[in-house]
Backbone as a chain_set.jsonl record, in Angstrom:
{"seq": "MLTLHRAALVLPDPADPTAPSHADGAVLVRGELIEAVGPYAELAAAHPAARVRDWGDALLTPGLRNPDGHRLLERAYHPDPREGVGEEPVPDGLVGEADGTRCGASARRGLQRMLGFGVTAVAGPFERVSVRTAVARSGLTALPGPASGPVDAGAVGVLDPLAVLPLAAAVHGRLAVGGRADFAVFAPGADGPLAGGCRATVLGGRLVFRRR", "coords": {"N": [[-35.919, 9.4, 24.268], [-37.536, 11.689, 22.112], [-36.538, 13.281, 19.135], [-36.785, 15.942, 16.906], [-35.5, 16.66, 13.836], [-35.252, 19.4, 11.991], [-35.344, 20.833, 8.731], [-34.847, 22.984, 5.874], [-35.162, 21.576, 3.519], [-35.842, 18.215, 3.165], [-34.478, 15.3, 1.985], [-35.319, 12.213, 1.515], [-34.45, 10.054, -0.087], [-32.184, 10.508, -2.159], [-31.077, 9.058, -4.252], [-33.128, 7.994, -5.687], [-34.996, 9.235, -8.171], [-37.735, 9.453, -8.21], [-38.591, 9.572, -5.636], [-40.313, 11.178, -2.949], [-39.746, 14.535, -1.733], [-39.369, 16.787, 1.072], [-40.271, 19.95, 1.663], [-39.514, 22.33, 4.151], [-39.192, 20.223, 6.035], [-38.886, 17.316, 8.229], [-37.146, 14.959, 10.315], [-38.038, 12.494, 12.51], [-36.676, 11.187, 15.368], [-36.222, 8.414, 17.442], [-34.356, 7.227, 19.974], [-31.998, 5.234, 18.424], [-33.217, 4.999, 16.034], [-35.209, 5.887, 13.125], [-38.324, 7.353, 13.426], [-40.284, 8.728, 12.032], [-40.772, 10.498, 8.923], [-41.313, 13.516, 7.312], [-43.476, 16.414, 6.646], [-42.558, 19.211, 8.631], [-44.457, 20.676, 10.197], [-46.599, 18.898, 10.54], [-45.406, 16.727, 11.917], [-44.446, 18.0, 14.203], [-46.829, 18.851, 15.381], [-47.977, 16.401, 15.983], [-46.214, 15.402, 17.813], [-45.691, 17.044, 20.281], [-43.988, 17.144, 22.474], [-41.472, 16.573, 21.634], [-37.972, 17.151, 21.36], [-36.522, 19.779, 19.494], [-34.291, 20.158, 16.846], [-33.343, 22.655, 14.922], [-32.284, 23.16, 11.754], [-32.362, 25.239, 10.038], [-31.873, 26.792, 6.88], [-30.927, 24.524, 5.688], [-30.094, 21.432, 3.871], [-31.237, 18.194, 4.446], [-30.128, 14.937, 4.353], [-29.693, 11.373, 3.646], [-26.732, 9.935, 5.173], [-23.352, 10.009, 3.828], [-21.43, 7.813, 1.678], [-18.138, 6.805, 1.842], [-15.995, 5.851, -0.6], [-13.287, 5.453, -0.566], [-12.121, 4.279, 1.637], [-10.199, 2.256, 2.205], [-7.745, 3.198, 1.136], [-7.575, 5.634, 2.508], [-7.542, 4.961, 5.226], [-6.017, 2.65, 5.639], [-3.636, 3.035, 4.296], [-2.883, 5.797, 3.999], [-1.546, 8.321, 6.19], [-2.838, 10.028, 8.946], [-2.061, 12.925, 10.372], [-1.31, 13.767, 13.808], [-2.438, 16.73, 15.316], [-0.6, 17.819, 17.079], [1.809, 17.179, 16.029], [2.531, 19.087, 14.261], [2.557, 19.182, 11.45], [0.529, 19.805, 9.791], [-2.884, 19.047, 8.651], [-3.588, 17.465, 6.527], [-3.926, 14.235, 5.022], [-1.145, 12.021, 4.771], [0.185, 10.71, 1.887], [0.453, 7.196, 1.503], [1.59, 6.972, 3.997], [1.39, 5.019, 5.94], [2.273, 2.725, 4.844], [4.031, -0.229, 5.166], [4.167, 0.184, 7.871], [4.282, -1.151, 11.093], [3.374, -0.692, 13.603], [0.681, -1.109, 15.467], [-0.716, 0.543, 17.234], [-0.108, 3.152, 16.396], [-1.185, 3.066, 13.816], [-3.91, 2.646, 14.411], [-4.521, 5.013, 15.819], [-4.11, 6.909, 13.809], [-6.15, 6.105, 12.039], [-8.418, 6.657, 13.585], [-8.317, 9.444, 13.708], [-8.627, 9.999, 10.988], [-11.216, 8.987, 10.52], [-12.699, 10.697, 12.147], [-12.385, 13.068, 10.751], [-13.764, 12.402, 8.417], [-16.393, 12.288, 9.375], [-16.902, 14.967, 9.589], [-17.529, 15.626, 7.031], [-19.971, 14.577, 6.536], [-20.018, 11.83, 6.251], [-21.204, 8.575, 6.756], [-20.813, 5.946, 6.255], [-18.255, 3.678, 5.296], [-16.008, 2.324, 2.937], [-14.152, -0.704, 2.783], [-11.465, -2.866, 1.763], [-10.601, -3.604, 5.231], [-7.743, -4.462, 6.541], [-5.948, -4.334, 8.628], [-5.946, -5.014, 12.079], [-6.127, -2.999, 14.024], [-7.208, -0.897, 12.568], [-9.672, -1.934, 11.737], [-10.854, -2.143, 14.254], [-10.975, 0.569, 14.999], [-12.785, 1.552, 13.08], [-15.086, 0.055, 13.743], [-15.609, 0.995, 16.328], [-16.161, 3.626, 15.826], [-18.752, 3.882, 14.954], [-19.515, 4.253, 12.339], [-20.806, 2.716, 9.384], [-19.33, -0.17, 8.169], [-18.385, -1.099, 4.978], [-18.171, -3.665, 2.457], [-15.262, -3.675, 0.431], [-13.777, -3.104, -2.84], [-12.401, -5.846, -4.771], [-9.11, -6.955, -3.926], [-6.337, -5.383, -5.439], [-3.97, -3.782, -7.668], [-2.659, -0.806, -6.2], [-2.501, 2.623, -6.635], [0.527, 4.193, -6.114], [1.009, 6.796, -3.824], [-1.575, 7.699, -4.059], [-4.227, 9.073, -2.313], [-6.989, 9.315, -1.852], [-10.306, 10.687, -1.33], [-11.583, 12.705, 1.18], [-14.061, 13.967, 1.306], [-16.882, 12.885, -0.135], [-18.648, 14.346, -1.769], [-17.058, 16.003, -3.177], [-16.295, 14.7, -5.429], [-18.382, 13.2, -6.365], [-21.833, 13.177, -7.467], [-24.706, 13.957, -5.416], [-26.654, 11.892, -5.52], [-25.157, 9.637, -6.098], [-23.44, 9.562, -4.006], [-24.713, 9.166, -1.539], [-25.541, 6.944, 1.195], [-27.799, 4.467, 1.502], [-31.162, 5.194, 2.659], [-33.578, 7.464, 4.129], [-35.648, 5.961, 6.168], [-38.619, 4.86, 7.816], [-38.139, 3.13, 10.787], [-35.583, 2.495, 10.118], [-32.014, 2.859, 10.742], [-30.961, 5.864, 12.275], [-29.079, 7.516, 10.526], [-27.738, 10.255, 9.186], [-27.094, 13.371, 7.426], [-26.514, 16.919, 7.489], [-26.526, 19.644, 5.356], [-25.129, 22.689, 4.004], [-26.956, 24.613, 1.647], [-26.564, 24.533, -1.918], [-26.527, 25.764, -5.335], [-27.32, 23.57, -6.872], [-27.84, 21.564, -5.095], [-26.485, 20.004, -2.102], [-23.645, 21.706, -0.749], [-20.293, 20.912, -1.536], [-18.051, 20.193, 1.023], [-19.665, 21.492, 2.776], [-20.874, 20.427, 5.046], [-22.897, 20.602, 7.874], [-23.736, 19.16, 10.06], [-23.585, 15.843, 11.434], [-25.256, 12.841, 11.978], [-25.257, 9.835, 13.709], [-26.715, 6.792, 14.213], [-28.731, 8.111, 15.628], [-27.305, 9.824, 17.258], [-25.807, 12.961, 17.643], [-22.917, 13.469, 16.186], [-21.178, 15.142, 14.951], [-20.882, 18.625, 14.667], [-20.752, 21.601, 13.03], [-18.958, 24.375, 14.115]], "CA": [[-36.279, 10.779, 23.947], [-37.844, 11.993, 20.721], [-35.903, 14.484, 18.609], [-37.168, 16.351, 15.553], [-34.482, 17.394, 13.085], [-35.969, 20.197, 10.99], [-34.51, 21.465, 7.714], [-35.616, 23.607, 4.79], [-35.49, 20.527, 2.556], [-35.455, 16.861, 3.554], [-34.431, 14.4, 0.832], [-35.182, 10.876, 2.101], [-33.772, 9.085, -0.957], [-31.707, 11.237, -3.343], [-30.72, 8.147, -5.339], [-34.355, 7.65, -6.403], [-35.572, 10.495, -8.653], [-39.182, 9.486, -7.998], [-38.883, 9.64, -4.204], [-40.767, 12.515, -2.546], [-38.947, 15.351, -0.829], [-40.219, 17.543, 2.0], [-39.886, 21.317, 1.972], [-39.735, 22.521, 5.586], [-39.441, 18.865, 6.493], [-38.256, 16.897, 9.48], [-36.95, 13.55, 10.622], [-38.302, 12.23, 13.917], [-35.771, 10.136, 15.814], [-36.367, 7.877, 18.792], [-33.19, 6.384, 20.199], [-31.117, 5.181, 17.261], [-34.02, 4.701, 14.85], [-36.116, 6.893, 12.567], [-39.728, 7.044, 13.704], [-41.144, 9.324, 11.001], [-40.18, 11.489, 8.02], [-42.416, 14.219, 6.668], [-43.523, 17.854, 6.87], [-42.278, 19.567, 10.025], [-45.653, 21.107, 10.921], [-47.382, 17.716, 10.91], [-44.703, 15.947, 12.925], [-44.393, 18.78, 15.434], [-48.159, 18.824, 15.989], [-48.232, 15.056, 16.499], [-45.252, 15.082, 18.879], [-45.365, 18.358, 20.847], [-42.959, 17.058, 23.513], [-40.175, 16.238, 21.034], [-36.941, 18.175, 21.27], [-36.353, 20.203, 18.101], [-33.047, 20.725, 16.34], [-33.723, 23.373, 13.71], [-31.09, 23.399, 10.96], [-32.545, 26.421, 9.193], [-32.012, 26.692, 5.427], [-30.091, 23.4, 5.268], [-30.614, 20.207, 3.265], [-31.015, 17.006, 5.277], [-30.122, 13.774, 3.469], [-28.943, 10.249, 4.21], [-25.297, 10.156, 5.231], [-22.6, 9.685, 2.618], [-20.546, 6.644, 1.637], [-16.803, 7.116, 1.34], [-15.494, 4.651, -1.265], [-11.826, 5.416, -0.508], [-11.733, 3.952, 2.999], [-8.976, 1.467, 2.287], [-6.575, 4.064, 0.933], [-7.522, 6.688, 3.511], [-7.331, 4.469, 6.587], [-5.011, 1.584, 5.694], [-2.369, 3.426, 3.666], [-2.544, 7.188, 4.308], [-1.35, 8.649, 7.609], [-3.51, 11.258, 9.369], [-1.182, 13.435, 11.431], [-1.781, 14.358, 15.049], [-2.165, 18.177, 15.246], [0.572, 18.157, 17.89], [3.029, 16.934, 15.253], [2.884, 20.324, 13.583], [2.799, 18.983, 10.02], [-0.728, 20.041, 9.089], [-3.972, 18.095, 8.848], [-3.852, 16.661, 5.342], [-3.355, 12.891, 5.093], [0.131, 11.821, 4.089], [0.052, 9.534, 1.007], [1.248, 5.999, 1.794], [2.311, 7.182, 5.248], [1.334, 3.827, 6.782], [2.776, 1.56, 4.108], [5.161, -0.817, 5.876], [4.081, 0.486, 9.303], [3.879, -2.325, 11.869], [2.901, -0.26, 14.927], [-0.775, -1.086, 15.435], [-1.218, 1.697, 17.986], [0.005, 4.326, 15.521], [-2.167, 2.904, 12.729], [-5.248, 2.854, 14.961], [-4.694, 6.431, 16.124], [-4.272, 7.587, 12.524], [-7.492, 5.786, 11.531], [-9.424, 7.392, 14.374], [-8.316, 10.843, 13.253], [-9.211, 10.022, 9.653], [-12.662, 8.792, 10.645], [-13.269, 11.922, 12.696], [-12.439, 14.043, 9.665], [-14.845, 11.988, 7.525], [-17.67, 12.709, 9.974], [-17.06, 16.387, 9.283], [-18.023, 15.771, 5.652], [-21.27, 13.911, 6.42], [-19.838, 10.408, 5.949], [-21.726, 7.643, 7.757], [-20.43, 4.59, 5.841], [-16.933, 3.714, 4.688], [-15.714, 1.064, 2.263], [-12.857, -1.318, 3.021], [-11.301, -3.771, 2.906], [-9.76, -3.179, 6.329], [-6.945, -5.644, 6.839], [-5.268, -4.15, 9.912], [-6.85, -5.175, 13.214], [-6.32, -1.713, 14.696], [-8.09, -0.074, 11.743], [-11.014, -2.513, 11.867], [-11.359, -1.764, 15.574], [-11.305, 1.992, 14.964], [-14.02, 1.717, 12.302], [-16.195, -0.506, 14.518], [-15.91, 1.865, 17.471], [-16.601, 4.947, 15.363], [-20.185, 3.885, 14.674], [-19.762, 4.258, 10.901], [-21.062, 1.422, 8.773], [-18.221, -0.678, 7.355], [-18.885, -1.74, 3.765], [-17.147, -4.406, 1.727], [-14.605, -2.891, -0.595], [-13.493, -3.826, -4.084], [-11.408, -6.913, -4.668], [-7.744, -6.453, -3.83], [-5.664, -5.215, -6.723], [-2.917, -2.775, -7.6], [-3.022, 0.484, -5.634], [-1.595, 3.653, -7.128], [1.385, 4.793, -5.096], [0.779, 8.226, -3.64], [-3.0, 8.024, -4.105], [-4.737, 9.196, -0.95], [-8.435, 9.227, -1.748], [-10.974, 11.957, -1.04], [-12.333, 12.663, 2.435], [-15.42, 14.458, 1.066], [-17.418, 12.265, -1.351], [-19.322, 15.311, -2.632], [-16.064, 16.682, -4.008], [-16.072, 13.944, -6.664], [-19.593, 12.475, -6.755], [-23.119, 13.841, -7.227], [-25.361, 13.484, -4.2], [-27.356, 10.62, -5.739], [-24.175, 8.551, -6.084], [-22.639, 9.629, -2.782], [-25.433, 8.802, -0.321], [-25.617, 5.538, 1.581], [-29.118, 4.129, 2.029], [-32.225, 6.2, 2.596], [-34.227, 7.756, 5.406], [-36.864, 5.149, 6.181], [-39.167, 4.558, 9.143], [-37.604, 1.885, 11.32], [-34.166, 2.383, 9.78], [-31.098, 3.547, 11.641], [-30.928, 7.315, 12.058], [-27.785, 7.964, 10.018], [-27.985, 11.277, 8.172], [-26.224, 14.542, 7.47], [-27.138, 18.211, 7.22], [-25.593, 20.372, 4.503], [-25.443, 24.01, 3.475], [-27.503, 24.46, 0.297], [-25.945, 25.166, -3.073], [-27.447, 25.981, -6.448], [-27.818, 22.297, -7.406], [-27.842, 20.552, -4.039], [-25.611, 20.359, -0.987], [-22.312, 22.191, -1.102], [-19.136, 20.128, -1.127], [-17.405, 20.841, 2.157], [-20.642, 22.296, 3.504], [-21.589, 19.672, 6.073], [-23.126, 21.316, 9.128], [-23.921, 18.213, 11.165], [-23.686, 14.431, 11.088], [-25.938, 12.048, 13.002], [-25.015, 8.391, 13.6], [-27.535, 6.057, 15.173], [-29.484, 9.053, 16.437], [-26.414, 10.669, 18.036], [-25.159, 14.059, 16.945], [-21.492, 13.178, 16.366], [-20.422, 16.269, 14.411], [-21.621, 19.856, 14.44], [-19.799, 22.661, 12.692], [-19.048, 25.548, 14.989]], "C": [[-36.523, 10.924, 22.448], [-37.149, 13.285, 20.309], [-36.367, 14.712, 17.181], [-36.024, 17.154, 14.946], [-35.19, 18.085, 11.924], [-34.991, 20.826, 10.01], [-35.388, 22.02, 6.606], [-36.012, 22.594, 3.736], [-34.95, 19.199, 3.07], [-35.576, 15.969, 2.323], [-34.241, 12.974, 1.349], [-34.404, 9.889, 1.246], [-33.295, 9.781, -2.233], [-31.349, 10.34, -4.513], [-31.918, 7.74, -6.183], [-35.029, 8.931, -6.873], [-37.08, 10.584, -8.471], [-39.563, 9.626, -6.53], [-39.324, 11.045, -3.825], [-39.74, 13.208, -1.663], [-39.9, 16.18, 0.024], [-39.619, 18.923, 2.235], [-40.354, 21.628, 3.394], [-40.113, 21.173, 6.204], [-38.724, 18.553, 7.791], [-38.096, 15.387, 9.506], [-37.138, 13.395, 12.122], [-37.498, 11.012, 14.334], [-36.113, 9.735, 17.244], [-35.205, 6.906, 19.024], [-32.285, 6.413, 18.988], [-31.871, 4.977, 15.955], [-34.864, 5.891, 14.408], [-37.558, 6.461, 12.822], [-40.664, 7.623, 12.652], [-40.324, 10.301, 10.168], [-41.34, 12.196, 7.339], [-42.359, 15.709, 6.907], [-43.335, 18.177, 8.357], [-43.553, 19.891, 10.792], [-46.467, 19.905, 11.396], [-46.703, 16.925, 12.026], [-44.635, 16.687, 14.257], [-45.742, 18.773, 16.146], [-48.459, 17.471, 16.615], [-47.334, 14.7, 17.679], [-44.797, 16.385, 19.546], [-44.256, 18.314, 21.892], [-41.564, 16.78, 22.941], [-39.23, 17.438, 21.085], [-36.726, 18.51, 19.797], [-34.933, 20.709, 17.873], [-33.376, 21.348, 14.981], [-32.452, 23.758, 12.948], [-31.284, 24.486, 9.905], [-32.678, 26.103, 7.719], [-31.297, 25.462, 4.853], [-30.871, 22.328, 4.508], [-30.264, 19.047, 4.189], [-31.165, 15.776, 4.382], [-29.56, 12.569, 4.214], [-27.46, 10.588, 4.252], [-24.606, 9.651, 3.974], [-21.761, 8.419, 2.801], [-19.198, 7.085, 1.084], [-16.21, 5.859, 0.715], [-13.983, 4.46, -1.126], [-11.308, 5.005, 0.868], [-10.428, 3.196, 3.109], [-7.741, 2.355, 2.146], [-6.435, 5.085, 2.054], [-7.136, 6.18, 4.894], [-6.238, 3.419, 6.698], [-3.648, 2.035, 5.18], [-1.95, 4.851, 4.047], [-2.396, 7.379, 5.818], [-1.994, 9.99, 7.906], [-2.749, 11.822, 10.568], [-1.955, 13.899, 12.666], [-1.469, 15.85, 14.972], [-0.923, 18.58, 16.027], [1.886, 17.899, 17.148], [3.457, 18.149, 14.439], [3.168, 20.181, 12.107], [1.52, 19.185, 9.203], [-1.733, 18.927, 9.328], [-4.17, 17.152, 7.668], [-3.215, 15.274, 5.469], [-2.091, 12.766, 4.248], [0.026, 10.574, 3.213], [1.005, 8.412, 1.406], [2.047, 6.115, 3.085], [2.292, 5.997, 6.191], [1.854, 2.58, 6.076], [4.033, 1.043, 4.805], [5.15, -0.572, 7.367], [3.553, -0.728, 10.065], [3.332, -1.964, 13.246], [1.386, -0.118, 14.893], [-1.362, 0.105, 16.163], [-1.198, 2.949, 17.123], [-1.014, 4.255, 14.388], [-3.578, 3.161, 13.221], [-5.518, 4.314, 15.266], [-4.885, 7.242, 14.844], [-5.674, 7.355, 11.969], [-8.562, 6.547, 12.285], [-9.483, 8.854, 13.949], [-8.928, 10.968, 11.858], [-10.724, 9.88, 9.683], [-13.34, 10.04, 11.189], [-13.372, 12.996, 11.621], [-13.558, 13.691, 8.686], [-16.203, 12.416, 8.063], [-17.941, 14.182, 9.674], [-17.484, 16.672, 7.857], [-19.35, 15.048, 5.455], [-21.184, 12.437, 6.103], [-20.38, 9.556, 7.096], [-21.418, 6.188, 7.41], [-19.114, 4.674, 5.084], [-16.586, 2.331, 4.142], [-14.294, 0.601, 2.55], [-12.216, -1.764, 1.716], [-10.359, -3.199, 3.968], [-9.017, -4.405, 6.856], [-6.217, -5.54, 8.173], [-6.287, -4.257, 11.05], [-7.144, -3.834, 13.864], [-7.248, -0.8, 13.903], [-9.515, -0.615, 11.807], [-11.647, -2.124, 13.2], [-11.778, -0.302, 15.592], [-12.601, 2.241, 14.204], [-15.217, 1.218, 13.104], [-16.594, 0.425, 15.655], [-16.424, 3.232, 17.056], [-18.109, 5.032, 15.198], [-20.508, 3.96, 13.2], [-20.012, 2.835, 10.423], [-19.87, 1.028, 7.913], [-18.796, -1.457, 6.186], [-17.788, -2.564, 3.12], [-16.55, -3.54, 0.631], [-14.406, -3.697, -1.854], [-12.466, -4.925, -3.854], [-10.019, -6.314, -4.663], [-7.109, -6.392, -5.213], [-4.594, -4.157, -6.582], [-3.453, -1.459, -7.038], [-2.016, 1.516, -6.1], [-0.777, 4.231, -5.979], [1.115, 6.286, -5.023], [-0.675, 8.627, -3.71], [-3.559, 8.016, -2.693], [-6.213, 8.864, -0.875], [-8.993, 10.57, -1.31], [-11.803, 11.817, 0.229], [-13.795, 13.045, 2.235], [-15.969, 13.849, -0.223], [-18.079, 13.263, -2.297], [-18.345, 16.122, -3.477], [-15.88, 15.987, -5.346], [-17.325, 13.236, -7.172], [-20.824, 13.359, -6.6], [-23.795, 13.221, -6.014], [-25.996, 12.114, -4.386], [-26.405, 9.431, -5.686], [-23.413, 8.484, -4.779], [-23.37, 9.129, -1.543], [-25.392, 7.296, -0.078], [-26.995, 5.284, 2.186], [-30.123, 5.261, 1.855], [-32.807, 6.406, 3.98], [-35.574, 7.056, 5.423], [-37.306, 4.889, 7.604], [-38.681, 3.183, 9.586], [-36.146, 1.667, 11.009], [-33.306, 3.147, 10.77], [-31.012, 5.015, 11.267], [-29.509, 7.763, 11.763], [-28.061, 9.001, 8.935], [-27.057, 12.465, 8.386], [-26.999, 15.778, 7.05], [-26.112, 19.067, 6.493], [-26.079, 21.791, 4.212], [-25.943, 23.851, 2.045], [-26.671, 25.175, -0.75], [-26.964, 25.315, -4.176], [-28.082, 24.685, -6.929], [-27.857, 21.194, -6.358], [-26.893, 20.958, -2.932], [-24.225, 20.775, -1.462], [-21.25, 21.196, -0.662], [-18.407, 20.888, -0.027], [-18.359, 21.614, 3.039], [-21.415, 21.537, 4.563], [-21.692, 20.49, 7.36], [-23.262, 20.375, 10.317], [-24.005, 16.804, 10.612], [-24.284, 13.689, 12.275], [-25.709, 10.576, 12.712], [-25.836, 7.67, 14.655], [-28.273, 6.98, 16.131], [-28.632, 10.006, 17.249], [-25.793, 11.754, 17.159], [-23.653, 13.937, 17.196], [-20.599, 14.253, 15.759], [-21.365, 17.44, 14.251], [-20.607, 20.958, 14.185], [-20.038, 23.868, 13.565], [-19.145, 26.82, 14.183]], "O": [[-35.805, 10.352, 21.629], [-37.169, 14.269, 21.049], [-36.346, 13.802, 16.352], [-35.63, 18.194, 15.473], [-35.665, 17.433, 10.993], [-33.927, 21.3, 10.41], [-36.524, 21.586, 6.42], [-37.071, 22.72, 3.121], [-33.763, 19.069, 3.37], [-36.635, 15.891, 1.7], [-33.108, 12.564, 1.599], [-33.764, 8.982, 1.778], [-33.934, 9.658, -3.277], [-31.318, 10.8, -5.654], [-31.75, 7.199, -7.276], [-35.586, 9.657, -6.049], [-37.649, 11.671, -8.564], [-40.743, 9.782, -6.212], [-38.763, 12.017, -4.33], [-38.972, 12.566, -0.946], [-41.093, 16.264, -0.268], [-38.599, 19.062, 2.91], [-41.451, 21.238, 3.793], [-41.178, 21.006, 6.798], [-38.05, 19.403, 8.372], [-38.804, 14.648, 8.822], [-36.484, 14.075, 12.913], [-37.616, 9.941, 13.738], [-36.271, 10.576, 18.13], [-35.094, 5.886, 18.343], [-31.847, 7.482, 18.561], [-31.263, 4.805, 14.898], [-35.188, 6.776, 15.199], [-37.957, 5.348, 12.478], [-41.732, 7.063, 12.406], [-39.326, 10.855, 10.629], [-42.256, 11.542, 6.841], [-41.325, 16.232, 7.324], [-43.884, 17.498, 9.225], [-43.723, 19.433, 11.922], [-46.966, 19.894, 12.521], [-47.362, 16.502, 12.975], [-44.752, 16.073, 15.318], [-45.797, 18.698, 17.374], [-49.117, 17.394, 17.652], [-47.654, 13.8, 18.457], [-43.643, 16.786, 19.394], [-43.64, 19.342, 22.173], [-40.584, 16.754, 23.686], [-39.637, 18.581, 20.881], [-36.746, 17.62, 18.947], [-34.437, 21.568, 18.602], [-33.652, 20.639, 14.014], [-31.651, 24.566, 13.419], [-30.469, 24.632, 8.993], [-33.484, 25.258, 7.329], [-31.089, 25.383, 3.642], [-32.102, 22.307, 4.494], [-29.13, 18.934, 4.656], [-32.195, 15.592, 3.733], [-29.006, 12.722, 5.302], [-26.98, 11.416, 3.478], [-25.207, 8.951, 3.16], [-21.434, 8.019, 3.918], [-19.118, 7.664, 0.0], [-15.946, 4.89, 1.427], [-13.453, 3.422, -1.523], [-10.18, 5.341, 1.23], [-9.63, 3.461, 4.008], [-6.809, 2.267, 2.944], [-5.326, 5.376, 2.503], [-6.475, 6.889, 5.652], [-5.596, 3.306, 7.743], [-2.62, 1.487, 5.577], [-0.788, 5.084, 4.38], [-3.036, 6.691, 6.613], [-1.739, 10.975, 7.214], [-2.793, 11.25, 11.657], [-3.093, 14.359, 12.575], [-0.354, 16.219, 14.601], [-0.264, 19.562, 15.686], [2.948, 18.346, 17.584], [4.598, 18.235, 13.985], [3.937, 20.964, 11.549], [1.451, 18.772, 8.045], [-1.485, 17.993, 10.091], [-4.856, 16.139, 7.8], [-2.095, 15.148, 5.964], [-1.991, 13.331, 3.159], [-0.2, 9.482, 3.735], [2.197, 8.635, 1.619], [3.061, 5.438, 3.255], [3.075, 5.949, 7.14], [1.869, 1.496, 6.66], [4.988, 1.793, 5.008], [6.029, -1.064, 8.074], [2.502, -1.271, 9.724], [2.875, -2.841, 13.979], [0.859, 0.861, 14.363], [-2.399, 0.627, 15.755], [-2.157, 3.72, 17.118], [-1.634, 5.26, 14.04], [-4.364, 3.818, 12.538], [-6.613, 4.811, 15.006], [-5.715, 8.15, 14.794], [-6.317, 8.288, 11.485], [-9.518, 7.032, 11.681], [-10.564, 9.434, 13.842], [-9.656, 11.919, 11.576], [-11.432, 10.574, 8.954], [-14.43, 10.403, 10.745], [-14.344, 13.751, 11.589], [-14.233, 14.585, 8.177], [-17.066, 12.855, 7.303], [-19.095, 14.585, 9.525], [-17.767, 17.817, 7.505], [-19.812, 14.917, 4.322], [-22.189, 11.839, 5.717], [-20.055, 9.788, 8.26], [-21.73, 5.29, 8.192], [-18.879, 5.616, 4.327], [-16.831, 1.31, 4.785], [-13.355, 1.397, 2.56], [-12.396, -1.123, 0.681], [-9.451, -2.425, 3.665], [-9.592, -5.264, 7.525], [-5.902, -6.561, 8.784], [-7.362, -3.66, 10.986], [-8.289, -3.557, 14.22], [-7.993, -0.014, 14.489], [-10.465, 0.16, 11.919], [-12.837, -1.813, 13.263], [-12.826, 0.033, 16.142], [-13.425, 3.05, 14.631], [-16.253, 1.882, 13.145], [-17.781, 0.62, 15.916], [-17.057, 3.925, 17.853], [-18.688, 6.115, 15.29], [-21.661, 3.755, 12.82], [-19.491, 1.874, 10.99], [-19.446, 1.785, 7.04], [-19.601, -2.369, 6.376], [-16.61, -2.217, 3.214], [-17.255, -2.764, -0.015], [-14.823, -4.853, -1.928], [-11.75, -4.921, -2.852], [-9.767, -5.296, -5.308], [-7.335, -7.267, -6.049], [-4.338, -3.682, -5.475], [-4.568, -1.048, -7.361], [-0.808, 1.31, -5.975], [-1.334, 4.703, -4.988], [1.006, 6.957, -6.049], [-0.999, 9.785, -3.447], [-3.376, 7.045, -1.958], [-6.65, 8.201, 0.066], [-8.242, 11.48, -0.96], [-12.631, 10.912, 0.338], [-14.674, 12.512, 2.913], [-15.559, 14.26, -1.309], [-18.075, 13.05, -3.509], [-18.755, 16.843, -4.386], [-15.375, 16.587, -6.295], [-17.332, 12.725, -8.292], [-20.868, 14.202, -5.704], [-23.489, 12.091, -5.633], [-25.889, 11.26, -3.506], [-26.798, 8.339, -5.276], [-22.803, 7.461, -4.47], [-22.725, 8.707, -0.584], [-25.232, 6.496, -0.999], [-27.323, 5.815, 3.247], [-29.953, 6.153, 1.024], [-32.56, 5.618, 4.892], [-36.524, 7.497, 4.777], [-36.478, 4.717, 8.499], [-38.799, 2.201, 8.852], [-35.521, 0.762, 11.562], [-33.8, 3.974, 11.537], [-30.994, 5.367, 10.087], [-28.822, 8.314, 12.623], [-28.569, 8.654, 7.869], [-26.34, 12.552, 9.383], [-28.007, 15.691, 6.349], [-24.974, 19.206, 6.942], [-27.281, 22.057, 4.179], [-25.407, 23.032, 1.298], [-26.144, 26.263, -0.518], [-28.143, 25.023, -3.977], [-29.239, 24.678, -7.348], [-27.902, 20.013, -6.702], [-26.528, 22.129, -2.827], [-23.707, 20.255, -2.45], [-21.298, 20.69, 0.46], [-18.177, 22.092, -0.144], [-17.928, 22.316, 3.954], [-22.507, 21.957, 4.946], [-20.693, 21.003, 7.864], [-22.943, 20.744, 11.447], [-24.433, 16.589, 9.478], [-23.875, 13.882, 13.42], [-25.942, 10.117, 11.594], [-25.671, 7.91, 15.851], [-28.422, 6.666, 17.312], [-29.169, 10.917, 17.878], [-25.312, 11.476, 16.061], [-23.172, 14.259, 18.282], [-19.396, 14.279, 16.018], [-22.49, 17.294, 13.772], [-19.725, 21.218, 15.003], [-21.169, 24.324, 13.733], [-19.229, 27.907, 14.754]]}, "num_chains": 1, "name": "protein.A"}
């Protein structure tokens, strides 16, 4: 099935200041791959049978890379809502934890929260088998992390890369014909997408997060 994702502004490669953008643009997705990127009117006319997801005044960009994956998934603990202790990750809550089931469940919850910020790639290293499995099954791209070294006790990391990085530094890859359809849709701000403003995340052509 063909799907057209329409947005007020499509930024195929925010990391390249010379790359073209598309006002009232669209990304055409077939299966898990991008088939075309360009003006919505042109793509809609060429593919009248495509399903349309219209994201209104939003910005559509490549998905984000979370550089804090090791701290967020290997060390921090993401509580189950049924535990009644809130949603924020607990610093070093998995340090010394040997229960792989608990670590894997925490990682799955952490990954789900990342999707809500437009993250489509996460940096390791992931040393726990249960965490590696959770990342692989999530569909997010696992990236090599920095060389092992001292880790600040109590440091959690940031779930939303846009809270600490400009868009050009936060995105992973670009929207290219033939590439995997990994992208995110954001509420617009004065200078780009709003931190915490992710409206939808698409992984391999699948809509995996949509803000209600």
